[in-house]
Short mmCIF file of C-alpha atoms in Angstrom, two decimals:
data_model
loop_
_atom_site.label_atom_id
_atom_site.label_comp_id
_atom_site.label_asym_id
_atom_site.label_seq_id
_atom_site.Cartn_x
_atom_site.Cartn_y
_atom_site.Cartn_z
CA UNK N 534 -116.20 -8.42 218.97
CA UNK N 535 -113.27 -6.07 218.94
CA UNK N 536 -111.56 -7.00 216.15
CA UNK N 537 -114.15 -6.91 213.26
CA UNK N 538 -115.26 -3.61 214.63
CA UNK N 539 -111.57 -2.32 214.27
CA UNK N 540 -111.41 -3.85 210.70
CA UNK N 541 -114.50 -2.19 209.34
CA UNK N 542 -112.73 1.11 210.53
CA UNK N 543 -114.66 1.75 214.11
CA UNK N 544 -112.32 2.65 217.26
CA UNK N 545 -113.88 -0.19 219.47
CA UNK N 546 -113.92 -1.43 222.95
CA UNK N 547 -115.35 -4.40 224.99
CA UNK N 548 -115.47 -5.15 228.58
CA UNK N 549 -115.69 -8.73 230.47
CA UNK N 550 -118.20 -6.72 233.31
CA UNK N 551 -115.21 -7.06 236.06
CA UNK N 552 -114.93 -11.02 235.46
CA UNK N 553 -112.17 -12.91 233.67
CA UNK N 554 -113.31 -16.45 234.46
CA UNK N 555 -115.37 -18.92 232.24
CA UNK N 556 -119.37 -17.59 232.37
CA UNK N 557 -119.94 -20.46 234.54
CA UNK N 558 -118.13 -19.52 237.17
CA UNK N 559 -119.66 -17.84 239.69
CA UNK N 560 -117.65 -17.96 242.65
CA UNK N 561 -117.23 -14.09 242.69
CA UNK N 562 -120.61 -13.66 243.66
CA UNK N 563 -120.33 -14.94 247.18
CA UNK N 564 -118.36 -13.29 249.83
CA UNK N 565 -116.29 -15.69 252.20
CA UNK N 566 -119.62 -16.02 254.68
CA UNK N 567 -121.57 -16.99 251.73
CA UNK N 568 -123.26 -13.61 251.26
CA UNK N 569 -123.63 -11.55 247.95
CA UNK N 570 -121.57 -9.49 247.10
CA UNK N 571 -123.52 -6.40 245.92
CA UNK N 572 -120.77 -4.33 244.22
CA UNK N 573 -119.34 -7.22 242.07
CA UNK N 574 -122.74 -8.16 240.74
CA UNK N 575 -124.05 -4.52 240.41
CA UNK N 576 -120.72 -4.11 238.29
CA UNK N 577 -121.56 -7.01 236.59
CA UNK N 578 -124.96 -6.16 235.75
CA UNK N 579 -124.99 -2.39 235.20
CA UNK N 580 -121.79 -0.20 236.20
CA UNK N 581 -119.20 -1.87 233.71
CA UNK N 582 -121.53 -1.40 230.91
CA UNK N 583 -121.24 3.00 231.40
CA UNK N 584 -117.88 3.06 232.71
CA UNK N 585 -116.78 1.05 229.24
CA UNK N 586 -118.65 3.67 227.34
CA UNK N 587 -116.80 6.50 228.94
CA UNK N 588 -113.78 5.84 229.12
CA UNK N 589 -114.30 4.51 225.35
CA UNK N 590 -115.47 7.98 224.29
CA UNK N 591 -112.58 9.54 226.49
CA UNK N 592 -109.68 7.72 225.04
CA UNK N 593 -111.22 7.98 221.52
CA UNK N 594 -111.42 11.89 221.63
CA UNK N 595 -107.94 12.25 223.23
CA UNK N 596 -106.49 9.78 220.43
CA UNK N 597 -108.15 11.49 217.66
CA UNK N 598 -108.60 15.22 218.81
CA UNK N 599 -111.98 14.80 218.31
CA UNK N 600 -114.92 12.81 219.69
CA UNK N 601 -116.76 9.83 217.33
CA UNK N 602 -119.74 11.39 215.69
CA UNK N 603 -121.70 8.40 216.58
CA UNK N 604 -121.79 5.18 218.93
CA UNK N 605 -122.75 2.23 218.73
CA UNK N 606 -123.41 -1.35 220.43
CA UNK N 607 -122.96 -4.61 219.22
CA UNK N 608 -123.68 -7.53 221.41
CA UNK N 609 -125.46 -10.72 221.65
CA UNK N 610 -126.37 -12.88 224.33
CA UNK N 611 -125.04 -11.04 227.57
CA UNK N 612 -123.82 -8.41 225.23
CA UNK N 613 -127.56 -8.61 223.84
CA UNK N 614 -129.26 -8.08 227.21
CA UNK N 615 -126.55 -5.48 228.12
CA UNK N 616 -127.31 -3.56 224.89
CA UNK N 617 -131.25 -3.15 225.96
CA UNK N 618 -129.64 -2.26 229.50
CA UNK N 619 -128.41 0.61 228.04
CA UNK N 620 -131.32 1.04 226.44
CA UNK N 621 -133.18 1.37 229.55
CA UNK N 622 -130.42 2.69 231.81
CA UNK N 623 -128.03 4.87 230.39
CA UNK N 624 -130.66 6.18 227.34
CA UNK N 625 -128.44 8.78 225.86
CA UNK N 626 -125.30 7.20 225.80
CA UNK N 627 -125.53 5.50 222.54
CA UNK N 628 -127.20 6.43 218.49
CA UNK N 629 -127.71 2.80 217.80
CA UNK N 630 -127.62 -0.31 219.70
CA UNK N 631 -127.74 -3.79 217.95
CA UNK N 632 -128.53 -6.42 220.28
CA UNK N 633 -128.86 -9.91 219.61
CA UNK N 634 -130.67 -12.93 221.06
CA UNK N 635 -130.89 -10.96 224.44
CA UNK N 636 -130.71 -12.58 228.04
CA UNK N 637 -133.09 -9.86 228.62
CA UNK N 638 -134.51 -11.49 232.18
CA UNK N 639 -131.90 -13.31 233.51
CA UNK N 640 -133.69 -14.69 237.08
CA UNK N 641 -136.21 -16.44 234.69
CA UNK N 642 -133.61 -18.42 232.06
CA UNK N 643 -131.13 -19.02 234.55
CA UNK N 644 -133.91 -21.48 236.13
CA UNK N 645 -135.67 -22.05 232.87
CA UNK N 646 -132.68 -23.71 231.53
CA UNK N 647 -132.35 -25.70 234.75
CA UNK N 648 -135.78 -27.58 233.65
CA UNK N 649 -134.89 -30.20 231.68
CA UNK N 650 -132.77 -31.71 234.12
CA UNK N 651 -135.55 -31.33 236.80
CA UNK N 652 -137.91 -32.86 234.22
CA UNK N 653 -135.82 -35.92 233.90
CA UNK N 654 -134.75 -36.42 237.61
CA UNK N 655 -138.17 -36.35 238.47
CA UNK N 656 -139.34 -38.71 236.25
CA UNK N 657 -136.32 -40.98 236.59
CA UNK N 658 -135.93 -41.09 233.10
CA UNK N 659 -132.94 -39.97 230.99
CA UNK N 660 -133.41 -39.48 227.76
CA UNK N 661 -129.76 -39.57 225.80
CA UNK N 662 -128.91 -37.57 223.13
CA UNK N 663 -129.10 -39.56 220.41
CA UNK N 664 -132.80 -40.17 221.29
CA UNK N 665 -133.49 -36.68 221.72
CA UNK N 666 -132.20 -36.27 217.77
CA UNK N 667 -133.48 -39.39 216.58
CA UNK N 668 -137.49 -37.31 218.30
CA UNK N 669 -135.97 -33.94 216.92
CA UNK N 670 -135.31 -36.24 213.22
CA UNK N 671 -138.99 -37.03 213.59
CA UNK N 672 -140.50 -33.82 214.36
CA UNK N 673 -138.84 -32.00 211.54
CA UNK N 674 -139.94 -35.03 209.26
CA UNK N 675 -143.81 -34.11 210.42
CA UNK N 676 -143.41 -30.32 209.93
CA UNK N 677 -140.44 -29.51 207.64
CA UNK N 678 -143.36 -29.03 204.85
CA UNK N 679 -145.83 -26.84 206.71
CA UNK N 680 -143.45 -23.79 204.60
CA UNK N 681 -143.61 -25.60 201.33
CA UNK N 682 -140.17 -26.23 201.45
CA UNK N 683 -137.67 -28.92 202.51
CA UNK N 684 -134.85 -26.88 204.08
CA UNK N 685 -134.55 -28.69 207.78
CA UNK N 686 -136.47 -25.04 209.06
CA UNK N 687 -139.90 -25.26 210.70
CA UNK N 688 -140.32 -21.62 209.54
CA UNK N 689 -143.10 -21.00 211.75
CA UNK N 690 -143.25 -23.40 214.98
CA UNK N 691 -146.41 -22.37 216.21
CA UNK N 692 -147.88 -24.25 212.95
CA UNK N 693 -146.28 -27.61 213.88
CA UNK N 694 -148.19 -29.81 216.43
CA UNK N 695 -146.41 -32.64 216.30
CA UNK N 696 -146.77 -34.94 219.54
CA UNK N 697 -144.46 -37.45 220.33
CA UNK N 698 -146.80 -39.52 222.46
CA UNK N 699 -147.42 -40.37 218.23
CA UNK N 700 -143.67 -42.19 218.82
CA UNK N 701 -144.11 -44.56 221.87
CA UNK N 702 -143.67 -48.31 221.05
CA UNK N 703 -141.20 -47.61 217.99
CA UNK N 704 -137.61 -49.62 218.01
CA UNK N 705 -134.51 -47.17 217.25
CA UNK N 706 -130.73 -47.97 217.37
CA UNK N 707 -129.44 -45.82 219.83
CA UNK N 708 -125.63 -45.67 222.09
CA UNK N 709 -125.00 -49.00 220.63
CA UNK N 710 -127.93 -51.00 221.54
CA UNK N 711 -131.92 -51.26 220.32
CA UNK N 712 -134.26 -49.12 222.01
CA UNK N 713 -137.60 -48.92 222.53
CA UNK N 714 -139.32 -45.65 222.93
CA UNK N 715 -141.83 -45.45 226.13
CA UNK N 716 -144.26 -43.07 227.65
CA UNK N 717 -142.00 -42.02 229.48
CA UNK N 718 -139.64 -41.11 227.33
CA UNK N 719 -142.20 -39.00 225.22
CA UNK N 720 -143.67 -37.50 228.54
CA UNK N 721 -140.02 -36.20 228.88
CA UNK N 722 -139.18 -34.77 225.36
CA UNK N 723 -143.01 -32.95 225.69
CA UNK N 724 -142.20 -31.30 228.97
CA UNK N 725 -139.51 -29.77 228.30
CA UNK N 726 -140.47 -28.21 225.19
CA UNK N 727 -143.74 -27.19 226.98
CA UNK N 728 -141.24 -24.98 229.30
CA UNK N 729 -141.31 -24.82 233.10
CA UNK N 730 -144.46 -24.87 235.41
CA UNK N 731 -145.54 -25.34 239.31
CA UNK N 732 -146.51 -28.43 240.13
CA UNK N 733 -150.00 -27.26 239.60
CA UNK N 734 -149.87 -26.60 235.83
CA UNK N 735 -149.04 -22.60 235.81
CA UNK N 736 -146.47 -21.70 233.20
CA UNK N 737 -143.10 -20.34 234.49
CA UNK N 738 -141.30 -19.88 231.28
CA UNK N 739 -141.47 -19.89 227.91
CA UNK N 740 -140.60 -23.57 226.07
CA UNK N 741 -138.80 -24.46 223.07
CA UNK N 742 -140.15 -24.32 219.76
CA UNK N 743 -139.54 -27.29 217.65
CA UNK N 744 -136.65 -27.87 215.58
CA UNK N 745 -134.55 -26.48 218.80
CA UNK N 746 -131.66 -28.42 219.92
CA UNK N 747 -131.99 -29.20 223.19
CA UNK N 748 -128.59 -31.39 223.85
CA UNK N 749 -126.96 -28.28 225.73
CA UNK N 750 -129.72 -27.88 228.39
CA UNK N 751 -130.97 -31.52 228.47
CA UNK N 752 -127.11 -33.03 228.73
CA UNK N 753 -126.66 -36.30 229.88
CA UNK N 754 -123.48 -38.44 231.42
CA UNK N 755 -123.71 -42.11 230.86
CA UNK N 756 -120.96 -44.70 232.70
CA UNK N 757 -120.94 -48.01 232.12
CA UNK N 758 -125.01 -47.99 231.24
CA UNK N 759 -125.59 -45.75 234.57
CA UNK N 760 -127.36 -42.48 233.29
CA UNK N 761 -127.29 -38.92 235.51
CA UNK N 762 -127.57 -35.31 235.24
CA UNK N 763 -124.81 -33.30 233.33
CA UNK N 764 -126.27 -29.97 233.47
CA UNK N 765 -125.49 -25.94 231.55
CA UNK N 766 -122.99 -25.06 233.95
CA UNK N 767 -124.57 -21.58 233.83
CA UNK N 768 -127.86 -22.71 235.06
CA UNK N 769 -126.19 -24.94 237.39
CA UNK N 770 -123.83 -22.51 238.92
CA UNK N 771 -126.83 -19.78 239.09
CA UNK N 772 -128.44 -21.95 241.36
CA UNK N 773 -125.34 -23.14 244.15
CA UNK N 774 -124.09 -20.06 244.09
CA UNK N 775 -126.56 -17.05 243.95
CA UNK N 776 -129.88 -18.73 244.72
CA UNK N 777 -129.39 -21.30 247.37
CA UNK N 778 -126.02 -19.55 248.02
CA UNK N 779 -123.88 -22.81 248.78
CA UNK N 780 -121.20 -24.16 246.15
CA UNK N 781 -121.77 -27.74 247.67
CA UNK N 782 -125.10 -28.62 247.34
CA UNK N 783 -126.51 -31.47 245.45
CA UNK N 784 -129.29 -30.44 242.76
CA UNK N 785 -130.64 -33.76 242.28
CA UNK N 786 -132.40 -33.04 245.84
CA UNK N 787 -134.79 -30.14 243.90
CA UNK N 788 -137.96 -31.55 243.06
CA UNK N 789 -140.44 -29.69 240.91
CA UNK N 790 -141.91 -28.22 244.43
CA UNK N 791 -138.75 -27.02 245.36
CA UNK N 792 -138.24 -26.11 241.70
CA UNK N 793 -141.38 -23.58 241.76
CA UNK N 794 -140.05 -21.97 245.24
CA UNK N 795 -136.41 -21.47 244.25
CA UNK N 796 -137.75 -19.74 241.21
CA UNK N 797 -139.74 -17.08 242.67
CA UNK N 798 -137.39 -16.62 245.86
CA UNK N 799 -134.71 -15.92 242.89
CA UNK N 800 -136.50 -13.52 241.43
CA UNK N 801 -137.44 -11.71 244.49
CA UNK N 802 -133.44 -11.24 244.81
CA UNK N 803 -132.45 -10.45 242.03
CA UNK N 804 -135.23 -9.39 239.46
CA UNK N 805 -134.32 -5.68 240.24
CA UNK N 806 -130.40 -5.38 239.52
CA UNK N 807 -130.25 -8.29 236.64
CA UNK N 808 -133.56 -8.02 234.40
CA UNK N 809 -133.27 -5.76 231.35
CA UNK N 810 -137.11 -5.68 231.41
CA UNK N 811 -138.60 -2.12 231.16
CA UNK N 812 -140.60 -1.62 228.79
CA UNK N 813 -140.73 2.26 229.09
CA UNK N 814 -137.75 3.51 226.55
CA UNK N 815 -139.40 6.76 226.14
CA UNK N 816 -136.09 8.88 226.90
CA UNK N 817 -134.62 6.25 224.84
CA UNK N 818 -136.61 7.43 222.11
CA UNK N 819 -136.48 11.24 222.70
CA UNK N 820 -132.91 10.98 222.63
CA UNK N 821 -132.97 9.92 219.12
CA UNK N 822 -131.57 6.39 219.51
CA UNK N 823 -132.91 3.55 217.25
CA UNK N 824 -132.46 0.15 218.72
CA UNK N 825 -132.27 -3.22 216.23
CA UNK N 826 -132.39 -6.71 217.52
CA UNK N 827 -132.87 -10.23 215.92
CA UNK N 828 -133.47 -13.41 217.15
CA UNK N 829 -133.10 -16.88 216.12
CA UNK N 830 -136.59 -18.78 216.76
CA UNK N 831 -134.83 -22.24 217.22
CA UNK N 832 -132.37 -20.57 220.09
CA UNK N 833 -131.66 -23.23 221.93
CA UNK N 834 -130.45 -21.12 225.20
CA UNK N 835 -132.78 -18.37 225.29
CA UNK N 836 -136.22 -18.37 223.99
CA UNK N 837 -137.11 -15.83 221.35
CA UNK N 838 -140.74 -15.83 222.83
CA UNK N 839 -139.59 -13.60 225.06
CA UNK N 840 -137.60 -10.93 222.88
CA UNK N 841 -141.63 -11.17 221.19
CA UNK N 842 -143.17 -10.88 224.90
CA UNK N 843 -140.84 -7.87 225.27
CA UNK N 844 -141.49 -6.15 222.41
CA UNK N 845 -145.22 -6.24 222.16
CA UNK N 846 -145.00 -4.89 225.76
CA UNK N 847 -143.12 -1.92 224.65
CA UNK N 848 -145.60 -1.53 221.84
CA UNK N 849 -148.39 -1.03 225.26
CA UNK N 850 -146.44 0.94 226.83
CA UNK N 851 -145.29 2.98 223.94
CA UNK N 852 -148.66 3.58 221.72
CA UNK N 853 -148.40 0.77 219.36
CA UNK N 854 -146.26 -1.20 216.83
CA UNK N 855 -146.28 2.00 214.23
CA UNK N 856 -144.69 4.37 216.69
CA UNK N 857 -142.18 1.86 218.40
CA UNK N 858 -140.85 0.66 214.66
CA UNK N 859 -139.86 4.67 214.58
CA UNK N 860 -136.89 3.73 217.17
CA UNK N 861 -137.34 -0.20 218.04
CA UNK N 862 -137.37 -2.78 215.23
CA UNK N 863 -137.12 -6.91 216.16
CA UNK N 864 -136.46 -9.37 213.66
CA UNK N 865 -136.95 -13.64 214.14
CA UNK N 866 -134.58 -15.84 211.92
CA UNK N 867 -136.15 -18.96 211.57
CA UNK N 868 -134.05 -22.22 211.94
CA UNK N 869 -131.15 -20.08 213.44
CA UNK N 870 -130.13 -21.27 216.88
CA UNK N 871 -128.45 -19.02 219.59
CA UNK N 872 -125.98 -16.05 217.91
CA UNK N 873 -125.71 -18.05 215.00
CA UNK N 874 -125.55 -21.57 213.86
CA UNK N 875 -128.26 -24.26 213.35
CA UNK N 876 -129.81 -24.82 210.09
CA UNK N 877 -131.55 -21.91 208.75
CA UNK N 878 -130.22 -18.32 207.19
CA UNK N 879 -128.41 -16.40 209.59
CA UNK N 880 -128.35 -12.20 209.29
CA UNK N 881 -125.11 -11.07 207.83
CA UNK N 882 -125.48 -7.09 207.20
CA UNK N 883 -127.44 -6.05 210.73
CA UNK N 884 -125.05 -3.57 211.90
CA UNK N 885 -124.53 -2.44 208.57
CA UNK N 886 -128.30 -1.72 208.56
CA UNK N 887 -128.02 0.01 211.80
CA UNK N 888 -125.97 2.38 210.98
CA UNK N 889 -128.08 3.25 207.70
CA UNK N 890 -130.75 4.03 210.01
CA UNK N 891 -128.97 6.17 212.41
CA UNK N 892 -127.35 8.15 210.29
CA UNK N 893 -129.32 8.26 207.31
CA UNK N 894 -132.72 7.77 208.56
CA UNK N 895 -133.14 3.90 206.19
CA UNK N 896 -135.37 1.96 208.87
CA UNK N 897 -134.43 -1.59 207.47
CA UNK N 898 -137.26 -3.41 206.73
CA UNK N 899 -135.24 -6.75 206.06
CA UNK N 900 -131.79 -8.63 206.93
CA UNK N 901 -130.13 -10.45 204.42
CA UNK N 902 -129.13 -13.90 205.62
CA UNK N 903 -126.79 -16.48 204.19
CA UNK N 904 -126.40 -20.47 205.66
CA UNK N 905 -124.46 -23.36 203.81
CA UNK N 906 -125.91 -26.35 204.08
CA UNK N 907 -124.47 -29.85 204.42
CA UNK N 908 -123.93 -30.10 200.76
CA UNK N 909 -121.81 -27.06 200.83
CA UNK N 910 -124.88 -25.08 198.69
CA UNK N 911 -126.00 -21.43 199.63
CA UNK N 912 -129.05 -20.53 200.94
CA UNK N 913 -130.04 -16.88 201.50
CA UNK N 914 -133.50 -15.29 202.94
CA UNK N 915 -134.55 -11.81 204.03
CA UNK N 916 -135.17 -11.59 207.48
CA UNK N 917 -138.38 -9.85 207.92
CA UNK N 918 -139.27 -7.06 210.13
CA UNK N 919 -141.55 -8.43 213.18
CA UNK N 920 -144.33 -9.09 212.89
CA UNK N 921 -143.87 -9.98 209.01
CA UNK N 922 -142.99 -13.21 208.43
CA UNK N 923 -141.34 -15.16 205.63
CA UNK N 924 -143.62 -17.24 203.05
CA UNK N 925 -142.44 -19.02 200.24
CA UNK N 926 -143.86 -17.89 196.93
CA UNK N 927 -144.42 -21.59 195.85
CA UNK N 928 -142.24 -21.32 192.53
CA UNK N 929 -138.36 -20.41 191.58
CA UNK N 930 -135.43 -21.57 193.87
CA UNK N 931 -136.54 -22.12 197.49
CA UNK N 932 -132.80 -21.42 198.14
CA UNK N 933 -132.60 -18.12 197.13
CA UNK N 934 -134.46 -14.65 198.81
CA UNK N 935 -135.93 -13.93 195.82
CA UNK N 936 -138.39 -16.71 196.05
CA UNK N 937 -139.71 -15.38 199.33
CA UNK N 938 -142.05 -12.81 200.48
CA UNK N 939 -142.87 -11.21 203.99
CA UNK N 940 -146.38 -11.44 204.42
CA UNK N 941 -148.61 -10.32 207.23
CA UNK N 942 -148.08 -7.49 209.65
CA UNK N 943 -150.74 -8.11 212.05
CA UNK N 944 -149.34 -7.45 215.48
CA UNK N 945 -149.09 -10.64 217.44
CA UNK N 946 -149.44 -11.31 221.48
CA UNK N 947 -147.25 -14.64 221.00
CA UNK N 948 -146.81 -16.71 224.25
CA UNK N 949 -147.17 -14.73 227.41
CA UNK N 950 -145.95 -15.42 231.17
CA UNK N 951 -146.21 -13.62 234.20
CA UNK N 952 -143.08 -11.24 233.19
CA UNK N 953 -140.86 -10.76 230.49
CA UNK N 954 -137.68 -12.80 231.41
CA UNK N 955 -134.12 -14.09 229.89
CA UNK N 956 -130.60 -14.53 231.18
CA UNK N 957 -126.62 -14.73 231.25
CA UNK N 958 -127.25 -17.54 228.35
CA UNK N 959 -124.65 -18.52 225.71
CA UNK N 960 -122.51 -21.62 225.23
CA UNK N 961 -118.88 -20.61 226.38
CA UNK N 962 -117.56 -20.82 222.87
CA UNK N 963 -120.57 -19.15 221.50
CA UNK N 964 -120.89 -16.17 223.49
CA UNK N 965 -120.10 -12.89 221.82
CA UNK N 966 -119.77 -10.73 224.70
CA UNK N 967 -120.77 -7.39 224.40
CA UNK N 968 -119.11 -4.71 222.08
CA UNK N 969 -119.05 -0.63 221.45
CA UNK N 970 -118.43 0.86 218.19
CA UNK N 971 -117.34 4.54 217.82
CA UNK N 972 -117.45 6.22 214.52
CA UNK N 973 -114.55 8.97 213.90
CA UNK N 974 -114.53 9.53 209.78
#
């Protein structure tokens, strides 16, 4: 994150939180007797993210004779829940935070993401990945339309019903030999986009909406025809090490019983040091800061229902959607999966936009967005403000913005679970990290 910030003329710091390892390594969390160790994870979760700002701000103003005129954030993922951390916790630190597909409740996705693999150890069926994308190919064949435009983006999921029960019986080529889809197989793929729940039906987390990837969470090995679990590490790691709090044991003895107990025992722990999930950001506000986020709806790691469950909860707490766009403004960029990627338009200018609302007062009310597609050919949208949302006009190029509209601007409830939840999330060679801008010119 450093070094674009540097190049656009910001003095700019980042931290790694006190931890140099890969993200799914969580051995630092556990003292020798296999206890937690407090300070590392309240250093992890909290105290790096101050400390980096001070001693940013110190070395800036001793380097310059002068301290920045303004700060800013940049992070997504981690750095995306740690932005709305400081949000929360350090309030008047910052003038503008831009934070990205945030892990804003991290008890809740580090066992959401654990659920496919409990989905298909339970039902002792493992569905590879090239049947996943050959039901994924299907689904986005059913609803690719529902925007009036072939693009490979469902640009609204909650339109598309498609139900993959509609599949079982057909004959695919898949891993080198025919297949035949089953029940099974179906029950599988509609689980885990339905998103956790007790054995007794209640929903745990939020699911995936379709047109998501789900080859990082639903990972499969496959030997010699013999198929087993090969889960995130992240999720994996979350739960050996800081909720059953032993590096050795073996996951395939968690049923979805067990499942539904590990999951509130790990949010007992650890809801209160780790979740960046108050909505009360009133000194937040008073202190002038203006917080932007976007979210790509086909995230594959962290749901973007809950950036929306967030949100509208800060709009209760905070009088409504009119007073919290004054400081807080969300945006959801369909067909983009997590930080970037997948198929639709991702948001090029954001910070840019940021900063025009800081320190001139422009609230954006779009981000551009650019993707290539496979053909090498541009497409470009505006990203609208939530709760907007893009329709095509029905004539000129569907590729270009110009030939879109935001529409709408009822406020929407959108999915809803007991609490607003997210975590650590990020593929290893996706995660961004988190970043601090300071402005000196």
């Amino acid at each position: 994150m450093s070094g674009p910030a540097v190049k656009a003329g910001y003095a700019a710091a980042s931290t790694d939180g006190g931890h140099s390892g890969p993200m799914d390594d969580l051995s630092w969390a556990l003292t020798k007797d296999r206890t937690v160790n407090w300070d590392l994870l309240q250093n992890f979760a909290t105290r790096s993210l101050a400390d980096q700002v001070y001693v940013g701000k110190t070395i800036t103003e001793q380097f310059y004779g002068k301290p920045p005129h303004h700060s800013y954030w940049n992070g997504c993922s981690m750095g995306g829940r740690q932005g709305y951390m400081m949000a929360q916790k350090y309030p008047d630190l910052l003038d503008g935070i831009m934070a990205s597909a945030p892990s804003l409740s991290m008890t809740y996705l580090a066992m959401g993401d654990y659920w496919p693999q409990i989905v298909m150890q339970e039902s002792r069926t493992w569905v590879s990945n090239c049947e996943f994308k050959w039901f994924a190919k299907k689904t986005m064949e059913a609803c690719d339309m529902l925007d009036g435009v072939r693009d490979n983006v469902i640009t609204d999921p909650e339109e598309c019903t498609f139900d993959p029960q509609r599949l079982v019986g057909e004959k695919i080529q898949c891993d080198g030999k025919e297949v035949k889809i089953t029940t099974a197989m179906a029950d599988v793929v509609q689980k885990i986009f339905e998103g956790p729940k007790t054995p007794y039906g209640g929903r745990l987390w939020f699911g995936l909406p379709h047109g998501t990837d789900v080859q990082s969470l639903a990972n499969i090995s496959i030997a010699e025809d013999l198929r087993s679990a090969n889960p995130f590490g992240i999720s994996s790691a979350w739960l050996k090490y800081l909720v059953l709090k032993d590096p050795k044991f073996n996951l395939s003895k968690i049923d979805y019983g067990t499942y539904a107990a590990l999951w509130t025992q790990a949010n007992q722990e650890y809801d209160w040091i780790l979740n960046a999930d108050n909505a009360d950001l009133t000194v937040f506000r008073k202190a002038g800061g203006k917080l932007l986020s976007w979210h790509g709806i086909n995230d594959q790691l962290i749901p973007y229902t809950n950036t929306l469950q967030y949100r509208n909860r800060v709009e209760k707490e905070m009088g409504g959607p009119a007073k919290v766009n004054e400081f807080y403004r969300l945006f959801l960029a369909p067909g983009v999966a997590h930080c970037g990627g997948g198929t639709g338009p991702m948001p090029t200018d954001a910070l840019d936009k940021l900063v025009e609302w800081v320190e001139h007062g422009e609230a954006p009310e779009t981000l551009d967005a650019r993707t290539v597609d496979h053909k090498g050919e541009l497409w470009s949208r505006e990203i609208c403000v939530w709760p907007k949302k893009m329709k095509y006009m029905g004539f000129g190029d569907a590729k270009r913005a110009s030939s879109w509209s935001c529409e709408g601007g009822e406020e929407l409830e959108g999915e809803h679970v007991d609490k607003g939840p997210d975590f650590l999330g990020g593929l290893k060679d996706r995660l961004l990290g988190l970043g601090m801008g300071l402005k000196i010119n």
